[in-house]
Short mmCIF file of C-alpha atoms in Angstrom, two decimals:
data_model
loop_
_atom_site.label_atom_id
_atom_site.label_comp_id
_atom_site.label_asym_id
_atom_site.label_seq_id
_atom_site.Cartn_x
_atom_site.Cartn_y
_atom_site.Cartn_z
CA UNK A 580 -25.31 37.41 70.42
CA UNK A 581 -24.01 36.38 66.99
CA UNK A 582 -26.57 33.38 67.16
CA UNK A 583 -29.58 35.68 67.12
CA UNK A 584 -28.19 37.99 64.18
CA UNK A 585 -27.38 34.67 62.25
CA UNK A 586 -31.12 33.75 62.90
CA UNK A 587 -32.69 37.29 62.11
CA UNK A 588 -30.47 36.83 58.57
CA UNK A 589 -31.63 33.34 57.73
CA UNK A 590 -35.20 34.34 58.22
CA UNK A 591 -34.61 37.49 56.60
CA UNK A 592 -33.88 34.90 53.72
CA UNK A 593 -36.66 32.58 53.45
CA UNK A 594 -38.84 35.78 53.55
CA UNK A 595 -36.86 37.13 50.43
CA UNK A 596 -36.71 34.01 48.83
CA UNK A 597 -40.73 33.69 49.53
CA UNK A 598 -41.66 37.18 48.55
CA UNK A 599 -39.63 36.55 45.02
CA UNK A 600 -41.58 34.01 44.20
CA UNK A 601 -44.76 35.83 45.51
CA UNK A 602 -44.51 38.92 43.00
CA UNK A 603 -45.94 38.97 39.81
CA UNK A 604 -43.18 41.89 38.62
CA UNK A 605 -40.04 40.99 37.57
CA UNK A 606 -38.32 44.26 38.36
CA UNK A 607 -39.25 43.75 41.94
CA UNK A 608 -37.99 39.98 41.78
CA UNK A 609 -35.02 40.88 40.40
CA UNK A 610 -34.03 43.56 42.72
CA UNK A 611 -35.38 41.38 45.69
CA UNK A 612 -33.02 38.86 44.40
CA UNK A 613 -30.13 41.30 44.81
CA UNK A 614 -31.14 41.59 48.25
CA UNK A 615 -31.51 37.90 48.70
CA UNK A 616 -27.90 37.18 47.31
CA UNK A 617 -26.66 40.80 50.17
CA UNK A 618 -28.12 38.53 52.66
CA UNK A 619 -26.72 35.36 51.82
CA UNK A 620 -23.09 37.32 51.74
CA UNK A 621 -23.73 38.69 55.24
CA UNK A 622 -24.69 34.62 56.15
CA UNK A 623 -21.32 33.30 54.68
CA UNK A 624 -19.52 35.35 56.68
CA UNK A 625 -21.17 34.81 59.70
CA UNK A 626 -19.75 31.43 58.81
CA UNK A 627 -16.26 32.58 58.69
CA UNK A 628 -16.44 32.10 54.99
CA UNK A 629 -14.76 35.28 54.27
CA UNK A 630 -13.82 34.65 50.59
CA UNK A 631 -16.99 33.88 49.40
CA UNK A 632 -18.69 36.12 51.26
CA UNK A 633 -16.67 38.54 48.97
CA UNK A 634 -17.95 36.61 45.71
CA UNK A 635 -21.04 36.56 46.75
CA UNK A 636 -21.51 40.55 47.82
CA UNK A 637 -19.54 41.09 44.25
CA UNK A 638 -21.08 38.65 41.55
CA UNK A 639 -24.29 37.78 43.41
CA UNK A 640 -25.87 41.30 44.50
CA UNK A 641 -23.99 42.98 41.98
CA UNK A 642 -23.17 41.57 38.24
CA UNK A 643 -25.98 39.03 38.54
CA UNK A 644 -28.53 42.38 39.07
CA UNK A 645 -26.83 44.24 35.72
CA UNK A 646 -27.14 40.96 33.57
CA UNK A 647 -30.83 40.37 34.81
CA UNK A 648 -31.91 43.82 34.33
CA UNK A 649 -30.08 43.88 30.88
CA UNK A 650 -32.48 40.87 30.00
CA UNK A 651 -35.39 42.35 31.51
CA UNK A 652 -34.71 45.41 29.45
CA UNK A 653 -34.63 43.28 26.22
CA UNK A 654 -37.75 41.57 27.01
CA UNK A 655 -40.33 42.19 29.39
CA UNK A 656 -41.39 43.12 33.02
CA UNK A 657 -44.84 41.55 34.06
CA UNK A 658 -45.28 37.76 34.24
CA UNK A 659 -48.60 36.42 33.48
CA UNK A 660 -50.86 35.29 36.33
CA UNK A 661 -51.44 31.46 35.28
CA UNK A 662 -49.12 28.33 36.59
CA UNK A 663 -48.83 24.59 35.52
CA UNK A 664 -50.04 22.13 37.99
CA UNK A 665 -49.24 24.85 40.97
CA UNK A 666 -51.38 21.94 43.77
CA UNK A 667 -49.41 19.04 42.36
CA UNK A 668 -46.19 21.31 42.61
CA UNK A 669 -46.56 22.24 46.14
CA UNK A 670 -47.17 18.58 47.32
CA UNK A 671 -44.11 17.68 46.33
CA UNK A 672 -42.19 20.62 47.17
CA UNK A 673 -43.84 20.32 50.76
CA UNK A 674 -43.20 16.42 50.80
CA UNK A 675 -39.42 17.30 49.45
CA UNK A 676 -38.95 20.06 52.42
CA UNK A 677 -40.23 17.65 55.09
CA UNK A 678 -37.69 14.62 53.99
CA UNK A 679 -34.99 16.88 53.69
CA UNK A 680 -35.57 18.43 57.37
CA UNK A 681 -36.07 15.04 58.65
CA UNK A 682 -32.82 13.81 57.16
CA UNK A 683 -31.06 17.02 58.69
CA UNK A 684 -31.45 15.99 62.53
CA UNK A 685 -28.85 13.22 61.46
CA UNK A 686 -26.08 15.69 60.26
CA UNK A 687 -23.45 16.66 62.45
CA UNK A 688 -25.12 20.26 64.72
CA UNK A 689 -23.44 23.58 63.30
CA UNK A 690 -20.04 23.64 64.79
CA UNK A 691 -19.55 20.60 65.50
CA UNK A 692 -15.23 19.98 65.61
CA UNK A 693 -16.23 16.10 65.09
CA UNK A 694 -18.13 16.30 62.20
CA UNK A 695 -16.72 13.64 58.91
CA UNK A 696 -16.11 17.22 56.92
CA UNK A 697 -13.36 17.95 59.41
CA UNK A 698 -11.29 15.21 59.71
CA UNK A 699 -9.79 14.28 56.51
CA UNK A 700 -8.09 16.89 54.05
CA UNK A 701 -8.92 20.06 56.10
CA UNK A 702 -6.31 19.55 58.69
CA UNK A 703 -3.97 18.78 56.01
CA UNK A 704 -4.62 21.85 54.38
CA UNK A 705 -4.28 23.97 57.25
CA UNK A 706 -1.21 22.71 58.28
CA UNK A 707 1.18 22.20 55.03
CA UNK A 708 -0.30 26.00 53.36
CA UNK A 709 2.48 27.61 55.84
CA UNK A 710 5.43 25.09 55.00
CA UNK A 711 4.87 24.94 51.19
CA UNK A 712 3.13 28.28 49.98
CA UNK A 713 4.32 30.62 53.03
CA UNK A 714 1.31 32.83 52.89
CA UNK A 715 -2.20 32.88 55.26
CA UNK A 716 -4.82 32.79 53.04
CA UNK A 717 -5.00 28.64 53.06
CA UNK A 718 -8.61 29.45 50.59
CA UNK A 719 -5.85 31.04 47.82
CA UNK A 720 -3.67 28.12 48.83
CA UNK A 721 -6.43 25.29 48.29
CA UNK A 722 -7.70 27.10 45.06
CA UNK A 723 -4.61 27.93 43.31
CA UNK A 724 -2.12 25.18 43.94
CA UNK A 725 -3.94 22.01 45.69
CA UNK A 726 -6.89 21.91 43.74
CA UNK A 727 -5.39 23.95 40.68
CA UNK A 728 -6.75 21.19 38.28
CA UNK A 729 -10.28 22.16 39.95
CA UNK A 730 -10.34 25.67 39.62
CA UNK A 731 -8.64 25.87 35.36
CA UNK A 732 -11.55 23.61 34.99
CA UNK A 733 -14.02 26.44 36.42
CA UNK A 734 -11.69 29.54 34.36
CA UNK A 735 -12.64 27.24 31.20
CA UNK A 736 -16.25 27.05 31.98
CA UNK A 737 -16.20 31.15 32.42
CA UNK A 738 -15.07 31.29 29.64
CA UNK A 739 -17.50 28.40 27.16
CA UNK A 740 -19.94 30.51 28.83
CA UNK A 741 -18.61 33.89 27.81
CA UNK A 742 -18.60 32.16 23.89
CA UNK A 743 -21.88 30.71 24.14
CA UNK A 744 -23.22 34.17 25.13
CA UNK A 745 -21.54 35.78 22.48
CA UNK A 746 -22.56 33.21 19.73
CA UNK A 747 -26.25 33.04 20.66
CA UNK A 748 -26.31 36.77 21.08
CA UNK A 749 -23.96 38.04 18.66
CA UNK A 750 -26.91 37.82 15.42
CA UNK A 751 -28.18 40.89 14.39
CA UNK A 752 -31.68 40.94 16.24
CA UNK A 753 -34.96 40.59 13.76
CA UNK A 754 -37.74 43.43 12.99
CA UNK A 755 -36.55 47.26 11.76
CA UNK A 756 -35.43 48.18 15.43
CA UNK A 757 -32.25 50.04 15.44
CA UNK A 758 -29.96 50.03 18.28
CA UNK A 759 -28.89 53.51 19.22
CA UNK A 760 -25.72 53.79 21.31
CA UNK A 761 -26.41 57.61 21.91
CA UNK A 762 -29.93 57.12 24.23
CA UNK A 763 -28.03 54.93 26.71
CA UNK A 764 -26.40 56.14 29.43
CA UNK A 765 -27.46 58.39 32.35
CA UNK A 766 -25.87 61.68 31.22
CA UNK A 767 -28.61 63.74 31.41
CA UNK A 768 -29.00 63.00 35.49
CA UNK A 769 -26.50 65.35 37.46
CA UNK A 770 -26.28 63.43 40.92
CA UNK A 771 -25.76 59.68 39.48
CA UNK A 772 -22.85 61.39 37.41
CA UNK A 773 -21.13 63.20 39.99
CA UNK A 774 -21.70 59.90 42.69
CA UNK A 775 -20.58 57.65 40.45
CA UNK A 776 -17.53 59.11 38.64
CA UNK A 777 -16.51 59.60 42.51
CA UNK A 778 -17.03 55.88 43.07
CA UNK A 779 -15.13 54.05 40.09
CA UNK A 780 -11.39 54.90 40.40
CA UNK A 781 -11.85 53.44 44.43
CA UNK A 782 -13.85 50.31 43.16
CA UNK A 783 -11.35 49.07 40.41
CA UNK A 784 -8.47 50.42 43.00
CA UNK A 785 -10.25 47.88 45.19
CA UNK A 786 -10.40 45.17 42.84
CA UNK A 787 -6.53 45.55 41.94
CA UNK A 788 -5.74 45.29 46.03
CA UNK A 789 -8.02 42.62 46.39
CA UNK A 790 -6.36 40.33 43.61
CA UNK A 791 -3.00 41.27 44.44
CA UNK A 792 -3.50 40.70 48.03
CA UNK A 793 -5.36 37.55 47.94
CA UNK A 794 -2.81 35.91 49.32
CA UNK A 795 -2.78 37.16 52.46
CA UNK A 796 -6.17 38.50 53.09
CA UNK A 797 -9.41 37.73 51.29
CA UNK A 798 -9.76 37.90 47.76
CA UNK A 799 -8.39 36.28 44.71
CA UNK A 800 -8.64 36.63 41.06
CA UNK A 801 -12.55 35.55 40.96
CA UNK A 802 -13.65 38.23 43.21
CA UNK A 803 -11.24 41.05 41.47
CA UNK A 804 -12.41 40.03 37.90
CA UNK A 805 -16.12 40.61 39.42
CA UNK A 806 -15.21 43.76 41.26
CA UNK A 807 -12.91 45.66 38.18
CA UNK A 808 -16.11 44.41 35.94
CA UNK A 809 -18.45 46.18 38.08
CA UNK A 810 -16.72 49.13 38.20
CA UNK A 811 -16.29 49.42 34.03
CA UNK A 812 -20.45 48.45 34.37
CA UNK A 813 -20.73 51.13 36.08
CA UNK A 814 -18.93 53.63 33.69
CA UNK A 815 -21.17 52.03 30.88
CA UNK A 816 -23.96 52.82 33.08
CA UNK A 817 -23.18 56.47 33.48
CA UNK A 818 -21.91 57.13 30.05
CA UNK A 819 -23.00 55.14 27.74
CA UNK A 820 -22.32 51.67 26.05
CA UNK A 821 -20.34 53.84 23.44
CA UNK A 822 -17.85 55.44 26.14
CA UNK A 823 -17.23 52.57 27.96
CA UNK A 824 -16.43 50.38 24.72
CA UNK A 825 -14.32 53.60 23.47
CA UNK A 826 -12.32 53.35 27.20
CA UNK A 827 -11.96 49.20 26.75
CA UNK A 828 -12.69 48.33 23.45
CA UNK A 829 -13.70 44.87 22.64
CA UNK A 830 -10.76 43.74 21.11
CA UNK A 831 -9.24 43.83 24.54
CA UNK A 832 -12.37 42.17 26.02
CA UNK A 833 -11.78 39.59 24.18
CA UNK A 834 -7.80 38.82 24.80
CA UNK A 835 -8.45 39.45 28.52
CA UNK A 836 -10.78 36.35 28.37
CA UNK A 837 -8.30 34.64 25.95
CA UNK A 838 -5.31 35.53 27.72
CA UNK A 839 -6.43 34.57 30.90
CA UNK A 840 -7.14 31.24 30.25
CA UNK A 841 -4.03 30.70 28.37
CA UNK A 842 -2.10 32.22 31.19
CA UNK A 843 -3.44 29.49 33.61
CA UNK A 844 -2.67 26.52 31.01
CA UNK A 845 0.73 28.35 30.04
CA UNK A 846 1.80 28.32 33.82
CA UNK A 847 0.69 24.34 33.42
CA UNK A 848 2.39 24.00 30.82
CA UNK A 849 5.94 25.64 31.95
CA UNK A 850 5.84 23.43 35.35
CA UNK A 851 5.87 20.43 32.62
CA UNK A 852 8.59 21.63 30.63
CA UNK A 853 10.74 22.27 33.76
CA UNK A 854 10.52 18.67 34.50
CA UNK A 855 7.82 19.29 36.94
CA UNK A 856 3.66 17.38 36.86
CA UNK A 857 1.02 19.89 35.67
CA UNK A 858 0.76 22.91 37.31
CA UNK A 859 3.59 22.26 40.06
CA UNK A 860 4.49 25.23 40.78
CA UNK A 861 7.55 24.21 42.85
CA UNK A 862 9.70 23.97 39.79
CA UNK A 863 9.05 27.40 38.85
CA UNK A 864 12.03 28.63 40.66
CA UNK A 865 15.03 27.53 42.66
CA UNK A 866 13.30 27.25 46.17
CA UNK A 867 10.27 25.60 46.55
CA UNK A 868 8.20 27.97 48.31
CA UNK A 869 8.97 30.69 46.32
CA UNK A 870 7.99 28.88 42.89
CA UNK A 871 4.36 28.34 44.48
CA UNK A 872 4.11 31.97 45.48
CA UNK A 873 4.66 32.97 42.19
CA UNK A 874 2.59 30.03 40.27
CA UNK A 875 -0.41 30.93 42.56
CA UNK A 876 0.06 35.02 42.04
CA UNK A 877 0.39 34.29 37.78
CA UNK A 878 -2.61 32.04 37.68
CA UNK A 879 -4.60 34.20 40.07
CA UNK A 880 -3.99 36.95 37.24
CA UNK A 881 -4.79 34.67 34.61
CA UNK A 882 -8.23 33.75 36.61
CA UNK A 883 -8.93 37.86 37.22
CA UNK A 884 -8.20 38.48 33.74
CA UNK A 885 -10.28 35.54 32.28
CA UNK A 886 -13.50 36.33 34.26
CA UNK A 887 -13.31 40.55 34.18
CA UNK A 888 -13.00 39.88 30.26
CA UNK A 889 -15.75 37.07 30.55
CA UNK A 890 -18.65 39.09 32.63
CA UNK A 891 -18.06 42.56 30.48
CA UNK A 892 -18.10 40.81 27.23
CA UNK A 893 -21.19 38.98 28.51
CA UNK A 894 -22.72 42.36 29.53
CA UNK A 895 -21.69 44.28 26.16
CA UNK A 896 -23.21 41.44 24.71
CA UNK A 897 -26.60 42.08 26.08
CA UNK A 898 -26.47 46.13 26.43
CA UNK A 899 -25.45 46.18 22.81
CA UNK A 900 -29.30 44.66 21.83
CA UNK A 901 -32.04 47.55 20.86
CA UNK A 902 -34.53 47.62 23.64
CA UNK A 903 -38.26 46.62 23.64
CA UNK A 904 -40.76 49.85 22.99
CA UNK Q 52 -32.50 18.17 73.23
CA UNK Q 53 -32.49 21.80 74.57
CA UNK Q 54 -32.91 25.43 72.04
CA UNK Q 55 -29.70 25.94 71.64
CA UNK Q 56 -29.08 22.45 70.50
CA UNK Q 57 -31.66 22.59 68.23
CA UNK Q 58 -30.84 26.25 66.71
CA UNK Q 59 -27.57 24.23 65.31
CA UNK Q 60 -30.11 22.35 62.60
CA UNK Q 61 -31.48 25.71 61.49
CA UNK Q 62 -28.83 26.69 58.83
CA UNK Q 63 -30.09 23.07 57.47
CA UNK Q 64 -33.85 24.01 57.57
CA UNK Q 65 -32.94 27.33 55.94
CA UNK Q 66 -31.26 25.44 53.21
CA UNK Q 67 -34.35 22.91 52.68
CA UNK Q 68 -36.93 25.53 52.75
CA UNK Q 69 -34.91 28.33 50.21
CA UNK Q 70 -34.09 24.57 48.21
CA UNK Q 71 -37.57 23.99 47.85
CA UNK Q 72 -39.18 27.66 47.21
CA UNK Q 73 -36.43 27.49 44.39
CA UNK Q 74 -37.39 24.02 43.12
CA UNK Q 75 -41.52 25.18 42.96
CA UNK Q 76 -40.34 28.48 41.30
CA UNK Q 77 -38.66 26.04 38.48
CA UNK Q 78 -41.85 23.35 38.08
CA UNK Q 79 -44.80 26.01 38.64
CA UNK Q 80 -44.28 29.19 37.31
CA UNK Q 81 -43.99 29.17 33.43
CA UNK Q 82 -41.71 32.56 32.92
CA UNK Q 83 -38.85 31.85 31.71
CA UNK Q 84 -37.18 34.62 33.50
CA UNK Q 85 -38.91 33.52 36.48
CA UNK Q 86 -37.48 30.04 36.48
CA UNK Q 87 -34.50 31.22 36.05
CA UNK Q 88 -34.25 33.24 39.01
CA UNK Q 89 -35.95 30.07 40.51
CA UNK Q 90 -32.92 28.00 39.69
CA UNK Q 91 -30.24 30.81 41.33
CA UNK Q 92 -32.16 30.18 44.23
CA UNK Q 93 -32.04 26.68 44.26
CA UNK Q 94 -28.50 26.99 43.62
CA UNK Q 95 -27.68 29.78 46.35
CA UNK Q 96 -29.22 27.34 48.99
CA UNK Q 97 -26.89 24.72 48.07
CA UNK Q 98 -24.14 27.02 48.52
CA UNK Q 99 -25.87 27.74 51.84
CA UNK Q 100 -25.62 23.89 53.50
CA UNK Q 101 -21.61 23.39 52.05
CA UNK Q 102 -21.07 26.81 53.49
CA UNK Q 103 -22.64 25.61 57.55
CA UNK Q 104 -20.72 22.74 56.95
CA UNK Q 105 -17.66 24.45 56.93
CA UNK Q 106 -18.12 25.84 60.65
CA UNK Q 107 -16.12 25.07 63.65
CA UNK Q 108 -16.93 26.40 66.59
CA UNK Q 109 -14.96 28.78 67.64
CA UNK Q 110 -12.97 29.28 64.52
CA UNK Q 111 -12.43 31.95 62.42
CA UNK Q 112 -12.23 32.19 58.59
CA UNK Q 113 -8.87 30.44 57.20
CA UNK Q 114 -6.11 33.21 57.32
CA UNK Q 115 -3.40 31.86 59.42
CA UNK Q 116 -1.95 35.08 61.24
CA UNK Q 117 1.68 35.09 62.93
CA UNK Q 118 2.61 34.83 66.39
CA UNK Q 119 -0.76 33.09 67.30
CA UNK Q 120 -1.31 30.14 69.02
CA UNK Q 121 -4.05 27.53 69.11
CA UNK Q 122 -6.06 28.90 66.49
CA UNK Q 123 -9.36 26.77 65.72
CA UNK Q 124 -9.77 27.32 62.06
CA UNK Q 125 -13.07 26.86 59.95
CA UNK Q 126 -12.49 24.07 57.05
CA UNK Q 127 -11.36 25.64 53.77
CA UNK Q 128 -12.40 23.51 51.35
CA UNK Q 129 -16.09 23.56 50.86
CA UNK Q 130 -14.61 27.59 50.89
CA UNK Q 131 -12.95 26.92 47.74
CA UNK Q 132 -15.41 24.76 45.78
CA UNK Q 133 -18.62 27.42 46.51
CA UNK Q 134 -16.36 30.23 45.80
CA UNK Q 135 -15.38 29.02 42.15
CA UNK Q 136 -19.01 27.79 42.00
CA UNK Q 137 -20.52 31.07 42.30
CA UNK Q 138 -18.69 32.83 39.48
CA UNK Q 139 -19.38 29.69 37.02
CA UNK Q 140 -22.77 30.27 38.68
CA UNK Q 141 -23.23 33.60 36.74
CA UNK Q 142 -21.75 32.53 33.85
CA UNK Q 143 -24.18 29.71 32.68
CA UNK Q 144 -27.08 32.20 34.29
CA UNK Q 145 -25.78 34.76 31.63
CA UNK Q 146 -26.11 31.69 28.79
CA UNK Q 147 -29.79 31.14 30.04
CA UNK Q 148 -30.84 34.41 29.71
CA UNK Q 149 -29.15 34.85 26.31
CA UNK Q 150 -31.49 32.24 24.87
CA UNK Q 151 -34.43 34.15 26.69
CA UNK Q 152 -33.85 36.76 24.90
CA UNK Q 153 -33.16 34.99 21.63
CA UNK Q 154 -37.14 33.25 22.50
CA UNK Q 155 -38.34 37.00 22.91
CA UNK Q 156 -36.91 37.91 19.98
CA UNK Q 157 -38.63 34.61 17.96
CA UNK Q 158 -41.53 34.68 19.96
CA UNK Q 159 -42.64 38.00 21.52
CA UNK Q 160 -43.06 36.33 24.95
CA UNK Q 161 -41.14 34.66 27.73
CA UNK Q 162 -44.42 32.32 28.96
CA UNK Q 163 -44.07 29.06 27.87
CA UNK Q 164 -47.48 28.49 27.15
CA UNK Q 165 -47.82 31.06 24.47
CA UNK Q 166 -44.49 29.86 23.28
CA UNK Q 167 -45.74 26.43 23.00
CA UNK Q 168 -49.04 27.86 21.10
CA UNK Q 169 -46.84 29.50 18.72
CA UNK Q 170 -45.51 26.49 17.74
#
């Protein structure tokens, strides 16, 4: 039964993916793409992917949609009709598709227990998370404390990102047009108020359970910075850009994303100092186990911190730019 | 090979075909904004194949409960790399679009042909 809904969703996909590509209005691609990433959420957990299935449904339908449709708003909505070399394109693309399909019938079938991907670390993983972290969730496990080297590498890129967004978008924009904070905001419209005022205390409540219980069920710090940024989006939505940088002001923006990342190099830092490698959490307290419980849960803040502060500051930075006539 | 054989290839055929509508978006179209949702694409198919490849059949997602025995498990790790992937993912999207608008801004327009006029 699962099979067939798994095959509805992927074609559901490709017929997303095809009609994005199809439309000549970048409103409609945009929201399609929203769609697209829903889909591709409902996919991943088909494929017991439950953690990024989570991402996905949080950063991919949601904040990717706001930060679009801020740029959309700064620039413009129709695409011109003409292509480069659209015959040459589709060769290639068509002769790509048919070598990649052909190369698939020698991967291991969906499933498979035998396959290469299965037989090295995995099994490791899945067997030492209980005797060294005590906790289920062997995704938190792999991301926090196995591959912690991995994943301050990613907080860091967040937050270069976050920078280079602010930097590139932090001149004053050219021309006499004046940004006014006043006309933003849907105050004026009664039932997007009332639903949504309703809806943000129980979406950042949501993103506080989900990073504080990411040990034991899925979640983590990515998919709580995602879900407590939507929520203040949301507020910015309703009431303004003014309100919602009067309720979290910049200044704390910026130390989130600051703080964050020091917080994960800190922790680092600490396991050294207690005689420790980098980012051993054992030596964080007398008993093993309980030193990676609380390395993982102070670095998972760190990483919620570091990406809530990056994806607001990166969508004050755009909803802070006058908008086209 | 019978159907239900074959239906195990089709998360792979999913991933080439959304791979290569997101690599013709990129080449053909000339929007900026365009290619950029081209690329996400692109990038949310690759996310796509490490994500089948995590499968086992039978397993469930990677929570180890209590009290239960013989649990099949699906592989966490191509979990953990996609799920840090999609959040740096948004991030660099977020940089490209930032110098779209910086282009608009210069240019009036997001086609690259008029941009390349312009110049």
């Amino acid at each position: 039964m699962i099979i067939i809904f798994a095959l509805f969703l992927l074609s559901l996909l490709v017929i997303t993916a095809l009609a994005i590509v199809q439309t000549k209005n970048l409103f409609v691609a945009v929201m399609l793409t929203s769609i697209f990433s829903l889909l591709m959420a409902a996919n991943f957990f088909i494929l017991d992917a439950a953690d990024v299935a989570l991402t996905e449904a949080a950063v991919g339908a949601g904040i990717t949609t706001v930060i679009f449709l801020s740029a959309l708003a700064l620039t413009t909505e129709r695409e011109k009709a003409v292509q480069s070399a659209q015959r040459l394109t589709l060769v290639v693309v068509a002769v790509l598709a048919t070598l990649i399909i052909y190369a698939t019938f020698d991967k291991p079938r969906l499933g498979d227990p035998e396959a290469p991907v299965h037989q090295h670390l995995a099994p490791w993983y899945l067997e030492k998370t209980p005797e060294y972290m005590d906790f289920p969730n062997v995704v938190t496990a792999v991301l926090g404390s196995f591959r912690g080297y991995d994943t301050l590498g990613e907080v860091f890129v967040v937050f270069a990102a976050c920078i280079g967004v602010l930097f590139i978008l932090g001149v004053k924009p050219p021309g006499d047009r004046h940004y006014d904070p006043h006309a933003s905001g849907l105050r004026h419209h009664l039932i997007p108020q009332v639903v949504g005022r309703l809806l943000i205390p129980f979406i950042v409540l949501f993103g506080l359970y989900v990073q504080f219980h990411g040990e034991y069920g899925p979640g983590g710090g990515f998919q709580a910075g995602a879900l407590i940024a939507s929520g203040v989006i949301l507020y910015a939505l309703l009431e303004g850009e003014t309100a919602a940088l009067r309720a979290v002001p910049r200044y704390v923006l910026m130390g989130l994303v600051i703080g964050g990342a020091s917080l994960y190099g800190a922790v680092g830092l600490v396991c050294i100092l207690l005689g420790g490698n980098f980012l051993e959490y054992s030596v964080l307290s007398s008993n093993p186990v309980s030193g990676q419980q609380l390395g993982i849960l102070l670095i998972e803040a760190g990483v919620g911190m570091a990406v809530c502060g990056a994806l607001l500051s990166i969508f004050h930075a755009f909803a802070a730019r006058p908008m086209r006539v | 090979m019978n159907l239900l054989e074959l239906l195990g290839y089709f998360n792979y055929w999913v991933f080439a075909i959304v791979l290569t509508v997101g690599l013709y978006t990129v080449i053909a179209k000339i929007n900026l904004v365009k290619k950029l949702i081209g690329l996400s694409i692109f990038q949310s198919a690759v996310f796509l194949m490490y994500i089948t490849m995590d499968k086992v059949e039978g397993g469930t997602a990677p929570i180890i409960q209590k009290g239960m025995e013989n649990q099949v498990f699906s592989n966490p790790l191509p979990q953990v790399l996609i799920l840090t992937a999609i959040v740096v993912g948004v991030s660099t999207l977020a940089l490209g679009l930032a110098i779209v608008v910086r282009i608009f801004e210069a240019y009036g327009t997001i086609e690259e042909d008029e941009i390349l006029d312009a110049d």
